[in-house]
Short mmCIF file of C-alpha atoms in Angstrom, two decimals:
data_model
loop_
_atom_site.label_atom_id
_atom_site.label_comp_id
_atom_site.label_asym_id
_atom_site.label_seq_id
_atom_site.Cartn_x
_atom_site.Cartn_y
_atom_site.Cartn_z
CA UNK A 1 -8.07 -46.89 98.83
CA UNK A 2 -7.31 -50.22 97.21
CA UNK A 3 -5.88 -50.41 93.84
CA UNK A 4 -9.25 -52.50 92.48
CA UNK A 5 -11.52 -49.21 93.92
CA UNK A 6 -9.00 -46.81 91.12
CA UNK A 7 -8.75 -49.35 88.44
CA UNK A 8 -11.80 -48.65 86.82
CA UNK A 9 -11.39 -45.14 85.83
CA UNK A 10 -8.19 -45.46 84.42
CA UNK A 11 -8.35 -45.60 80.59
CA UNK A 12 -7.50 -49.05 78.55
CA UNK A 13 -4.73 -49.06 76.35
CA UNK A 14 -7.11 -49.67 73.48
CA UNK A 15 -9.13 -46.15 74.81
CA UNK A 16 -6.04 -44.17 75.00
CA UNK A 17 -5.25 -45.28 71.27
CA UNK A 18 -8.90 -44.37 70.60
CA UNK A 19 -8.73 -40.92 72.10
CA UNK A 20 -5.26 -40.04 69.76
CA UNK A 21 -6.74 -41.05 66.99
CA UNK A 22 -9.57 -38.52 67.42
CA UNK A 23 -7.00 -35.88 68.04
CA UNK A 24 -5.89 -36.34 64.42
CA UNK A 25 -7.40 -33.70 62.30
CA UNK A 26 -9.88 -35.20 60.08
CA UNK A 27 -8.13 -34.67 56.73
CA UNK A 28 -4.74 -36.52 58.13
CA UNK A 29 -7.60 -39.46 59.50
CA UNK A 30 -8.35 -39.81 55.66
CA UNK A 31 -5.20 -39.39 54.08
CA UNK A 32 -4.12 -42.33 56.53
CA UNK A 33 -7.57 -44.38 55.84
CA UNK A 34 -6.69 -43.76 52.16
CA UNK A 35 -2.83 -44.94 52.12
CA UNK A 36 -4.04 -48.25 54.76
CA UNK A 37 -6.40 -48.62 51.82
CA UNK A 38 -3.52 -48.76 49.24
CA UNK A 39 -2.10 -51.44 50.82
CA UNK A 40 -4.63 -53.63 51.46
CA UNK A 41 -5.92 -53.62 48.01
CA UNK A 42 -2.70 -54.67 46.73
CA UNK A 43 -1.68 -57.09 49.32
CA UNK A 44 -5.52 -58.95 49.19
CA UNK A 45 -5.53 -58.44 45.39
CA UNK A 46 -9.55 -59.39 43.93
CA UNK A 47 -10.41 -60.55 47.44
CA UNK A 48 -10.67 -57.27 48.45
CA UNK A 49 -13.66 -56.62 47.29
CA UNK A 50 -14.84 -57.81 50.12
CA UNK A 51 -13.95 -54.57 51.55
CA UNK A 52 -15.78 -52.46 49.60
CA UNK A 53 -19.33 -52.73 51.77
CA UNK A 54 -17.65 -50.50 54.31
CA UNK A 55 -17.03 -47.83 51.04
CA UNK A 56 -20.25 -48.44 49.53
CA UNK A 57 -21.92 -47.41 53.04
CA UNK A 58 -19.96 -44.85 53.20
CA UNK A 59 -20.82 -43.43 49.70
CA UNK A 60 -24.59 -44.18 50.57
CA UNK A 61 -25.35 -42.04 53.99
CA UNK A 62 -23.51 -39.23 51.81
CA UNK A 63 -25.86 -39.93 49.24
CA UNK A 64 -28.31 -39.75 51.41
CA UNK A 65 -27.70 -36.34 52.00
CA UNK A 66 -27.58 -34.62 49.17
CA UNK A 67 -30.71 -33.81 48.22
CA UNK A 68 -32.02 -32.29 51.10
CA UNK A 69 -29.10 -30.50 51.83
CA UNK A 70 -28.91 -28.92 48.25
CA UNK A 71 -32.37 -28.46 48.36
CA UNK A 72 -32.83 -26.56 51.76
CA UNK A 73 -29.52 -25.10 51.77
CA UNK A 74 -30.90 -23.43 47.94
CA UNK A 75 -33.90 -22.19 49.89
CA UNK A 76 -32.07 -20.28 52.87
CA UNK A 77 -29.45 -19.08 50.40
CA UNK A 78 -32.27 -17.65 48.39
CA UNK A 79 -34.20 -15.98 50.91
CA UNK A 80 -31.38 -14.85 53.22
CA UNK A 81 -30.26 -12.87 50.00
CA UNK A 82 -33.84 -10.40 50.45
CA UNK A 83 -32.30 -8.55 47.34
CA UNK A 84 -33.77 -10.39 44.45
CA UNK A 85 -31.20 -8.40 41.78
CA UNK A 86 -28.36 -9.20 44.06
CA UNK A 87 -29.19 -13.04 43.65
CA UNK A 88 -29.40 -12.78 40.50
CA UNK A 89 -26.08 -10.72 40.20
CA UNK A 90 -24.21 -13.68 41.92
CA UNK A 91 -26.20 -16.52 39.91
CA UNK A 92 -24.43 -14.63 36.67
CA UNK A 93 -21.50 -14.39 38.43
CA UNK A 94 -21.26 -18.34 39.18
CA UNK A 95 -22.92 -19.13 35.55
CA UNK A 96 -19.61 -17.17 33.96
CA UNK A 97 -17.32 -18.17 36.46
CA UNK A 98 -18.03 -21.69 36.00
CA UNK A 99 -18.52 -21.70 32.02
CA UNK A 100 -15.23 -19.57 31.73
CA UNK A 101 -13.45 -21.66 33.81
CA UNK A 102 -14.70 -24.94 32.37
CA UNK A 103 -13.71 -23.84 28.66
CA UNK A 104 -10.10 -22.71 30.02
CA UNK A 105 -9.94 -26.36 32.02
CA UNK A 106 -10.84 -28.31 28.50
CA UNK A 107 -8.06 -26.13 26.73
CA UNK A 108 -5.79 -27.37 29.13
CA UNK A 109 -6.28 -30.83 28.65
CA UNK A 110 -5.63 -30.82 24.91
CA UNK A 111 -2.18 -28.98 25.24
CA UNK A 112 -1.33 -31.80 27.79
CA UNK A 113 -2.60 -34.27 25.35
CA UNK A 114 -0.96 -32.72 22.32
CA UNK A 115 2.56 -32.63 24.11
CA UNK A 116 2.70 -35.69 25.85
CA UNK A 117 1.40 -37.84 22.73
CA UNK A 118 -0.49 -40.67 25.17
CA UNK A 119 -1.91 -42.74 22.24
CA UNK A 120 0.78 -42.37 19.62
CA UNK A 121 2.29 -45.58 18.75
CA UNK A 122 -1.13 -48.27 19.70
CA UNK A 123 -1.58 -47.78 16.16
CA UNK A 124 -5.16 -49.43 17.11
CA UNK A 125 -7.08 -48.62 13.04
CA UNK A 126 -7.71 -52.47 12.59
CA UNK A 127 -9.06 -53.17 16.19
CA UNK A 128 -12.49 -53.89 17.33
CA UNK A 129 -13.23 -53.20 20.34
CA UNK A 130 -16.87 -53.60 22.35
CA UNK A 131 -18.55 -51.02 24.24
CA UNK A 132 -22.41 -49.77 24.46
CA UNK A 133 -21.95 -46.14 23.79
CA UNK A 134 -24.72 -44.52 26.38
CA UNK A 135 -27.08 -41.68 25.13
CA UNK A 136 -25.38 -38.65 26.03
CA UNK A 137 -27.98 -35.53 26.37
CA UNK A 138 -28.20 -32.75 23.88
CA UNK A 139 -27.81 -29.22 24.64
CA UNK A 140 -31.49 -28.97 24.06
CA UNK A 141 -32.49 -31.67 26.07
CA UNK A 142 -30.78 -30.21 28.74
CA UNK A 143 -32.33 -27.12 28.71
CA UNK A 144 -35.82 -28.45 28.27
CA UNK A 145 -35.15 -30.77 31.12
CA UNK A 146 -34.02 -28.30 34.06
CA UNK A 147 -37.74 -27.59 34.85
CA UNK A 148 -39.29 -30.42 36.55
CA UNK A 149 -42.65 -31.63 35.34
CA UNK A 150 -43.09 -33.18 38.93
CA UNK A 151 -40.78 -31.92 41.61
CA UNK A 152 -41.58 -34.30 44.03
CA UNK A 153 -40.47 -36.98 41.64
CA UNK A 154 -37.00 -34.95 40.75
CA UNK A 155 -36.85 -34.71 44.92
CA UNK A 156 -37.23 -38.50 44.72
CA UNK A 157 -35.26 -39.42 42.01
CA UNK A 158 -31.84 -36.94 42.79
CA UNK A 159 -32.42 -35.22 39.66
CA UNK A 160 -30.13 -31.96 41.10
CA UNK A 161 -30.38 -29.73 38.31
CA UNK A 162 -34.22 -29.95 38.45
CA UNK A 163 -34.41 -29.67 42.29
CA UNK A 164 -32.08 -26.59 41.70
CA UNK A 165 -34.49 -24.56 39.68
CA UNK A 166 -37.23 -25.49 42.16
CA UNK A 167 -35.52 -24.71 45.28
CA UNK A 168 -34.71 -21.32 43.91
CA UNK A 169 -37.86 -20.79 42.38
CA UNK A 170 -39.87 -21.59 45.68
CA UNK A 171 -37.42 -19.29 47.39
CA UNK A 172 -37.98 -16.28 45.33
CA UNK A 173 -42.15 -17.11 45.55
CA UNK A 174 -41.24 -17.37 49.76
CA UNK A 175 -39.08 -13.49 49.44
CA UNK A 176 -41.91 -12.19 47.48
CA UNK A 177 -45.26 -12.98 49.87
CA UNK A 178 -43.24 -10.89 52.50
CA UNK A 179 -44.18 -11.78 56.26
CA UNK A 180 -46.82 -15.17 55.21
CA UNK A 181 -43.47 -16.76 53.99
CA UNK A 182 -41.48 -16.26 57.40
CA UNK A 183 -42.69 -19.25 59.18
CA UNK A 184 -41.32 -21.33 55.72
CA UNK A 185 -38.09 -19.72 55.94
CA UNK A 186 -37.65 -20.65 59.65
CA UNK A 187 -38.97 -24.16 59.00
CA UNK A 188 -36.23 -24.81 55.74
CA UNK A 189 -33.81 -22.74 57.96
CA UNK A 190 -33.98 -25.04 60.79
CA UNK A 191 -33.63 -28.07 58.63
CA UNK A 192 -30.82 -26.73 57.00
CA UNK A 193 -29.08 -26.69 60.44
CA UNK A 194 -30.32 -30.21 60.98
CA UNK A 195 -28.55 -31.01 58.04
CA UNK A 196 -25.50 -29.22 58.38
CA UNK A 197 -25.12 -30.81 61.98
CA UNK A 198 -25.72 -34.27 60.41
CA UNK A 199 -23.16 -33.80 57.66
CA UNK A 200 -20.91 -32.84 60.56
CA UNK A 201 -21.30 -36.59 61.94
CA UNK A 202 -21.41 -38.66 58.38
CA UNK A 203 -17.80 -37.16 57.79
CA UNK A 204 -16.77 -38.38 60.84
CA UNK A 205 -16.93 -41.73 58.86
CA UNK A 206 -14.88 -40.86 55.91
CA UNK A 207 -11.50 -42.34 57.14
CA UNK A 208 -12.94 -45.63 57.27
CA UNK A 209 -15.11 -45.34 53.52
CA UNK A 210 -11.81 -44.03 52.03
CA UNK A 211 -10.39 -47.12 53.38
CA UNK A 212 -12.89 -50.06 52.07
CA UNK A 213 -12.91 -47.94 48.89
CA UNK A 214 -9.26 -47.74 48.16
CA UNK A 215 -8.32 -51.01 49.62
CA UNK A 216 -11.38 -51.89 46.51
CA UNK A 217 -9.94 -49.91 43.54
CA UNK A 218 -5.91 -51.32 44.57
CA UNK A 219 -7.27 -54.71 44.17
CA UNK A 220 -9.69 -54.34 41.21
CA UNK A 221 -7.01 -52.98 38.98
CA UNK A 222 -3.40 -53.65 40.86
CA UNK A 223 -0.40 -52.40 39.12
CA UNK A 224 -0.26 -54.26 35.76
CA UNK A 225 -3.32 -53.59 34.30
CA UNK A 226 -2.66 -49.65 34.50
CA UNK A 227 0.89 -50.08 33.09
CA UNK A 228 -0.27 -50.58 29.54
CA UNK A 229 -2.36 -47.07 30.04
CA UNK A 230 -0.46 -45.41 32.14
CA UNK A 231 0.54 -42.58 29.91
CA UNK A 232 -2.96 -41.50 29.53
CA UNK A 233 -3.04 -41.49 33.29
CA UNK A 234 -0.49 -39.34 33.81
CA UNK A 235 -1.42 -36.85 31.16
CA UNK A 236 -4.80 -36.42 32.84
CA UNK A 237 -3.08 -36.33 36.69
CA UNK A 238 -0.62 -33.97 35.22
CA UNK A 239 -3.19 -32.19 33.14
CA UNK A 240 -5.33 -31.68 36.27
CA UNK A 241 -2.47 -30.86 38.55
CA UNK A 242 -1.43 -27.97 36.46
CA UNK A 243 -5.18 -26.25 36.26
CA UNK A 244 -5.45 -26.42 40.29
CA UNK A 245 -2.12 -25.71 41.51
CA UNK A 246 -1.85 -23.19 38.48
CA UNK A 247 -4.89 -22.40 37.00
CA UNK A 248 -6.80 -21.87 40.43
CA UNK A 249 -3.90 -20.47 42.38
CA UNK A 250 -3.62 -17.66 39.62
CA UNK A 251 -7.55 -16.75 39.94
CA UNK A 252 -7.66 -16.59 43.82
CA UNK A 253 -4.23 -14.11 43.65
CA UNK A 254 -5.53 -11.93 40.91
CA UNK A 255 -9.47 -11.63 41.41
CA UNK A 256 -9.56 -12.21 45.24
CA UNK A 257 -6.30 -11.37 46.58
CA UNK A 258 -6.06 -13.67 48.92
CA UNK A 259 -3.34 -16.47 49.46
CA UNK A 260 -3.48 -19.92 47.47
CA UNK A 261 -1.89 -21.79 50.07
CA UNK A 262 -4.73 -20.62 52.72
CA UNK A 263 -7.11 -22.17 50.64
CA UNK A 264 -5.76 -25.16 49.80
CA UNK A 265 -5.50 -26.18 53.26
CA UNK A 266 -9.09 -25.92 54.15
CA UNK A 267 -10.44 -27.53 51.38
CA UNK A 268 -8.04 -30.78 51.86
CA UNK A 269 -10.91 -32.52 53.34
CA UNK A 270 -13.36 -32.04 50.56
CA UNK A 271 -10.50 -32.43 48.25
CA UNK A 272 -10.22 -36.28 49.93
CA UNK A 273 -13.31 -37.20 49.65
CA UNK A 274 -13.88 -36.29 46.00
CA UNK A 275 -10.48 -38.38 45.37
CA UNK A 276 -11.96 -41.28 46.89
CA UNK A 277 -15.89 -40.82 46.17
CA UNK A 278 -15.42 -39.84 42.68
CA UNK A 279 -18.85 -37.62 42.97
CA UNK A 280 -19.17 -34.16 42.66
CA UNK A 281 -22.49 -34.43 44.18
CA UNK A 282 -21.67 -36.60 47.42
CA UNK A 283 -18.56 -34.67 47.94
CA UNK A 284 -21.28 -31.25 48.34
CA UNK A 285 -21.46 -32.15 52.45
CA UNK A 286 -17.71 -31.96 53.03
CA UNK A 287 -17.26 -28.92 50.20
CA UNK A 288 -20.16 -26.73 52.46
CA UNK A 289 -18.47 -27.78 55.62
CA UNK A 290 -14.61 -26.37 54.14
CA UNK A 291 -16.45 -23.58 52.84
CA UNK A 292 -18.05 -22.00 56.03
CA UNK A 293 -15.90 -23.64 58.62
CA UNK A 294 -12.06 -23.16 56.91
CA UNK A 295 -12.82 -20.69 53.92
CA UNK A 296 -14.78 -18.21 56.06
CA UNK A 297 -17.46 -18.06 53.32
CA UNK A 298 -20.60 -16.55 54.56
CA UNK A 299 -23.42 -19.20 54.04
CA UNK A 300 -25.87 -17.37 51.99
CA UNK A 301 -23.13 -17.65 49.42
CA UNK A 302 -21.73 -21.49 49.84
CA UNK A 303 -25.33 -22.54 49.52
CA UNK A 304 -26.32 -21.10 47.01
CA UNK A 305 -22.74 -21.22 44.97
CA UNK A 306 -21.88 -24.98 45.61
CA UNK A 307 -24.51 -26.90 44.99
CA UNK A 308 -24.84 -24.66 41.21
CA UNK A 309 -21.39 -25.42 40.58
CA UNK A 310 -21.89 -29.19 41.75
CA UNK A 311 -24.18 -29.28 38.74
CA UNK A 312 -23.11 -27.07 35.93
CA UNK A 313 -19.32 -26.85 36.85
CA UNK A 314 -17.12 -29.77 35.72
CA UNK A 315 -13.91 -28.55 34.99
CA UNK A 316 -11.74 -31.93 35.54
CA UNK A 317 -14.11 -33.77 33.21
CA UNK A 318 -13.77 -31.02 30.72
CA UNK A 319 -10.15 -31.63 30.98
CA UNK A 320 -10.44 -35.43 30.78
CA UNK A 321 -12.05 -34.95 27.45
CA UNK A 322 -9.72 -32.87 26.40
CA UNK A 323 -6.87 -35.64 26.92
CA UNK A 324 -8.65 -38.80 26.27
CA UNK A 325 -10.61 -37.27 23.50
CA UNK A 326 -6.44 -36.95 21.53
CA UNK A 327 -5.64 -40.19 23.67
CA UNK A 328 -8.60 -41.81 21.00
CA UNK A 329 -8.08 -39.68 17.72
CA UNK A 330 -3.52 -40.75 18.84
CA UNK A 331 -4.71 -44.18 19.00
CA UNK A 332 -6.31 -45.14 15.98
CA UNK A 333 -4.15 -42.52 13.57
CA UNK A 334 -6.83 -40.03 13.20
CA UNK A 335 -5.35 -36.40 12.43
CA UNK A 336 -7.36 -33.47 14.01
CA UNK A 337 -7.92 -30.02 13.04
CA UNK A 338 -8.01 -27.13 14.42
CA UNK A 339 -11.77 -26.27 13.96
CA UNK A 340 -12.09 -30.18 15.98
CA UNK A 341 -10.38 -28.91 18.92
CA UNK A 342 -12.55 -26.04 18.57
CA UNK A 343 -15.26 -28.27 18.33
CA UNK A 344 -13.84 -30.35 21.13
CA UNK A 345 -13.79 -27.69 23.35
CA UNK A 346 -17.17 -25.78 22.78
CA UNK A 347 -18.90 -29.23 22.83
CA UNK A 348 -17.15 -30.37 26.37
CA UNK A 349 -17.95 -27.02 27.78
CA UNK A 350 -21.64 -26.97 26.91
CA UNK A 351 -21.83 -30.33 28.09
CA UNK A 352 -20.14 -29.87 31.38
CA UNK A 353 -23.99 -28.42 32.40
CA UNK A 354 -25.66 -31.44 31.77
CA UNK A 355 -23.18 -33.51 33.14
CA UNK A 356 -24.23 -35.43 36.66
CA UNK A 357 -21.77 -34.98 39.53
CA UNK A 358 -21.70 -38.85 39.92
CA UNK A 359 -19.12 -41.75 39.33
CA UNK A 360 -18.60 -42.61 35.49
CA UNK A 361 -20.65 -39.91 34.28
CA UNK A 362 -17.58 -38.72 32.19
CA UNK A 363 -17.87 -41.74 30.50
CA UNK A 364 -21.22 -40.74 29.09
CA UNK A 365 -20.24 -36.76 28.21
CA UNK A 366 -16.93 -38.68 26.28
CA UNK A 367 -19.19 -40.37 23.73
CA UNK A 368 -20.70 -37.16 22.74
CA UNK A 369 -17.74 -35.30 22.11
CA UNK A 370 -16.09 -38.29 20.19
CA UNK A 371 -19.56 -38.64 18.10
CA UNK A 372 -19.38 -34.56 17.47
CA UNK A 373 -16.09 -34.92 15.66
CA UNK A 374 -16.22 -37.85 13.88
CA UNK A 375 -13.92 -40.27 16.44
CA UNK A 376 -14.69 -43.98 16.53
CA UNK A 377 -16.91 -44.90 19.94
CA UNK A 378 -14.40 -48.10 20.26
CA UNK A 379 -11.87 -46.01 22.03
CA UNK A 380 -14.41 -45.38 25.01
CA UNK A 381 -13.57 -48.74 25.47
CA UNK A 382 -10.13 -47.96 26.28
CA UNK A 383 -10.86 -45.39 28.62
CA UNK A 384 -13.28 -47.70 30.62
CA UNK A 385 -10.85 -50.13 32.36
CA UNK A 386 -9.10 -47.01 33.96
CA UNK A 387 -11.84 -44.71 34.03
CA UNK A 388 -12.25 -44.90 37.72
CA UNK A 389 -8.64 -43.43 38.26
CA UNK A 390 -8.85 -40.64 36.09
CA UNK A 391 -12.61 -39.89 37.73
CA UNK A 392 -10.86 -39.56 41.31
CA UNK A 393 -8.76 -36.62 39.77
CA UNK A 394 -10.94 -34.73 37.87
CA UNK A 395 -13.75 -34.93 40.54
CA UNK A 396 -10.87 -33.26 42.95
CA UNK A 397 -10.67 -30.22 40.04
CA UNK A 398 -14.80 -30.01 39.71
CA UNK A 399 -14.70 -29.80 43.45
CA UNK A 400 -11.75 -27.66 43.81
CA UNK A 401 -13.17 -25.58 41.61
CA UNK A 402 -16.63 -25.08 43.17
CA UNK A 403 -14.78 -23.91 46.20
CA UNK A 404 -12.78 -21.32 44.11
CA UNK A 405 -15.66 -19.61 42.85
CA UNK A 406 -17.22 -19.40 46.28
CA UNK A 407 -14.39 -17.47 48.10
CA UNK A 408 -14.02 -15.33 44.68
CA UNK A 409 -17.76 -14.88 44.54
CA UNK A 410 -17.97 -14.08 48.29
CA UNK A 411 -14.92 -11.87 48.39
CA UNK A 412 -16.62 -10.10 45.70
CA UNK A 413 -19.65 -9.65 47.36
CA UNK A 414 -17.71 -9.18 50.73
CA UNK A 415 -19.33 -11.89 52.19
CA UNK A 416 -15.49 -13.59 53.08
CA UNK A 417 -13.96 -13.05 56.55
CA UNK A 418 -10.88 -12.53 55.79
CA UNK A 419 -9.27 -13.45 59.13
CA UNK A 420 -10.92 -16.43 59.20
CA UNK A 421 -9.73 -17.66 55.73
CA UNK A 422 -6.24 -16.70 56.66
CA UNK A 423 -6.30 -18.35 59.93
CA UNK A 424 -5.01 -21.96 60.19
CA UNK A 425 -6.96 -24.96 60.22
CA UNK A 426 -7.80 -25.56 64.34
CA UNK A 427 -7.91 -21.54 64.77
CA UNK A 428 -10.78 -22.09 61.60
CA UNK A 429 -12.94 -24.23 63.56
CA UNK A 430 -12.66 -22.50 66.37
CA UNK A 431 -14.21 -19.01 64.64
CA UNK A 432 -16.63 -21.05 62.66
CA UNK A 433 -18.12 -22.56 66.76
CA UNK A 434 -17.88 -19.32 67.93
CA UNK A 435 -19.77 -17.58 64.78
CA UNK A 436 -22.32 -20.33 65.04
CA UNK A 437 -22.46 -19.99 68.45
CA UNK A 438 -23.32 -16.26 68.24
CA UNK A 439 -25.77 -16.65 65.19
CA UNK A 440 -28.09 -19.09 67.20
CA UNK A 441 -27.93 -16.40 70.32
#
């Protein structure tokens, strides 16, 4: 045989590097997209926005997702359950989880803010600054607006909480005709695979958006322009630090049993994406995926559980307020008392279920609670040059905190396989092929 006949088979250099970079678990692939990122932002400076296409595509297939996932997903959660009083048993179960949790998160934030002081000494009472407050919802408004006048249009227009109530309201109706709603189920059913396989591909991408996106936010606000604010920063990554590691690790020993450290290493995936995505929502693909294939939560409770909590739980932005909302009142000399951090913190948490699970949107909830106790709007000014840096942390508590009230939820409901949660992350995958495996046999 002549050495031209083997040639051909034998891999390239370039393949070989190819085929160990697939061998890297996914989550390392993104913390090394995200850190390649880094540097490129701050060695291209402003031109590397032109970067930021490859994160904006990125952000847009999982976009592209989320509706029908959340929407189908709802549906086979629904009718899977049969038991109409058990769904509703676990939909009060999420609704006090969450709410609990998201008061508790807020609390958090204004001890961090009350110790470390962030705005004392800007002494800011004789500056104007400019910034178009946006029209936060009221509580009412909110409630009135959860049932869609046209839920086609709040398919068409991502409005989640609305497609919520549908999807479980059409799932109940689809439980309750009996045997003429079977060949629904199997039609949502099927899609729901469809989209579960297809959010198995678009994540195969997130290395590369984490990359264009922090190579984006490096160069958009480099080093010096968070120096001046860099105390608030830290109060809010410390702040949400402390309710994850803590908080979250404290809940999962005492109400589920089960070891922190377990479940922090299958949802470092989802937990990279939310840092670098910023959305709640578009972080739902990779938070279903940790959830069933690394958590070892049964499915009829991660899709029904998530994408609730992706709408009504926002502990990290209830946190946020918490800090910037002293950050503003520090900043401008204003003294609060205590019934305004009571106020603060029954306002945030109410909020929080309004809020959208999308990039800046804490932006919007911070004007309300500044306007409900009397702080000036200027200071959301402040908070909008960094805003995008404290978003990336508190999205990874919102998310983080979905994920918690799944396994608690489904250990509760023992609907959590216990030896897959406590098996590590390559044995994880393994059970979740085989269990899908069997479940399509």
């Amino acid at each position: 045989m002549t050495k031209s006949s083997s040639s051909p088979h034998r891999p390239s250099a370039l393949g070989k590097m190819w085929a160990a970079w697939m061998a890297v678990p996914l989550w390392l692939q993104i913390l090394i997209g995200m850190l390649l990122g880094i540097a490129a932002g701050l060695a291209l400076g402003e031109q590397a926005i032109v970067l930021k296409p490859i994160g904006t595509l990125f952000v847009n297939t999982i976009k592209m997702l989320i509706v029908p996932l959340v929407f189908c997903s709802l549906i086979v959660g629904v009718t899977s359950m049969q038991d109409t009083a058990r769904m509703g048993r676990i939909g009060f179960k999420s609704f006090a989880f969450y709410l609990g949790t998201t008061s508790i998160a807020i609390t958090v934030g204004l001890a961090v803010g009350y110790v470390m002081q962030p705005g004392a000494g800007l002494s800011l009472q004789g500056v104007e600054l400019v910034q178009e407050a946006k029209h936060a919802p009221s509580v009412m408004e909110t409630l009135i607006g959860i049932v869609p006048t046209n839920p086609i249009a709040a398919l068409a227009n991502g409005q989640i909480l609305q497609v919520i109530v549908f999807a479980v309201a059409l799932g109940i109706a689809l439980v309750l005709i009996g045997d003429h709603g079977k060949p629904a189920i199997k039609v949502f059913e099927s899609l729901a695979e469809a989209m579960y396989k297809l959010t198995d591909l678009v994540m195969k991408l997130a290395p590369y958006g984490v990359f264009g996106l922090m190579a984006w936010v490096a160069g958009e606000y480099g080093v010096d322009m968070l120096l001046p604010l860099i105390k608030v920063i830290l109060a809010v990554y410390i702040g949400c630090f402390l309710h994850v590691v803590g908080f979250y690790s404290l809940v999962l020993k005492v109400f589920a049993g089960l070891n922190p450290v377990h479940f922090f290493k299958g949802i470092s995936n989802a937990m990279a994406v939310a840092f670098t995505t910023s959305s709640s929502a578009g972080t739902l693909p990779a938070s279903m995926k940790c959830a069933s294939e690394y958590l070892g939560v049964n499915k009829k409770i991660s899709s029904f559980v998530l994408p609730l909590g992706t709408t009504i739980n926002m502990d990290g932005t209830a946190l946020y307020q918490g800090v910037t909302a002293l950050f503003v009142a520090q900043a401008f000399g204003i003294d609060l008392t205590w019934v305004d951090y009571l106020t603060i913190i029954l306002t945030a948490t109410l909020a929080s279920i309004g809020t959208a699970g999308v990039p800046g949107a804490g932006l919007v909830m911070l004007t309300l609670v500044l306007t409900t106790v009397g702080l000036p709007l200027e200071g959301v000014a402040l908070i909008a040059g960094i805003d995008r840096i404290l978003d990336m942390a508190r999205t990874v508590v919102n998310v983080s905190g979905d994920l918690v009230a799944t396994t608690v939820i489904a250990k509760s409901e023992d609907e959590l396989d216990e030896v897959h949660y406590n098996a590590d992350m390559q044995e994880s995958a393994l059970i979740a092929e085989q269990n899908a495996q069997a479940a399509q046999a």
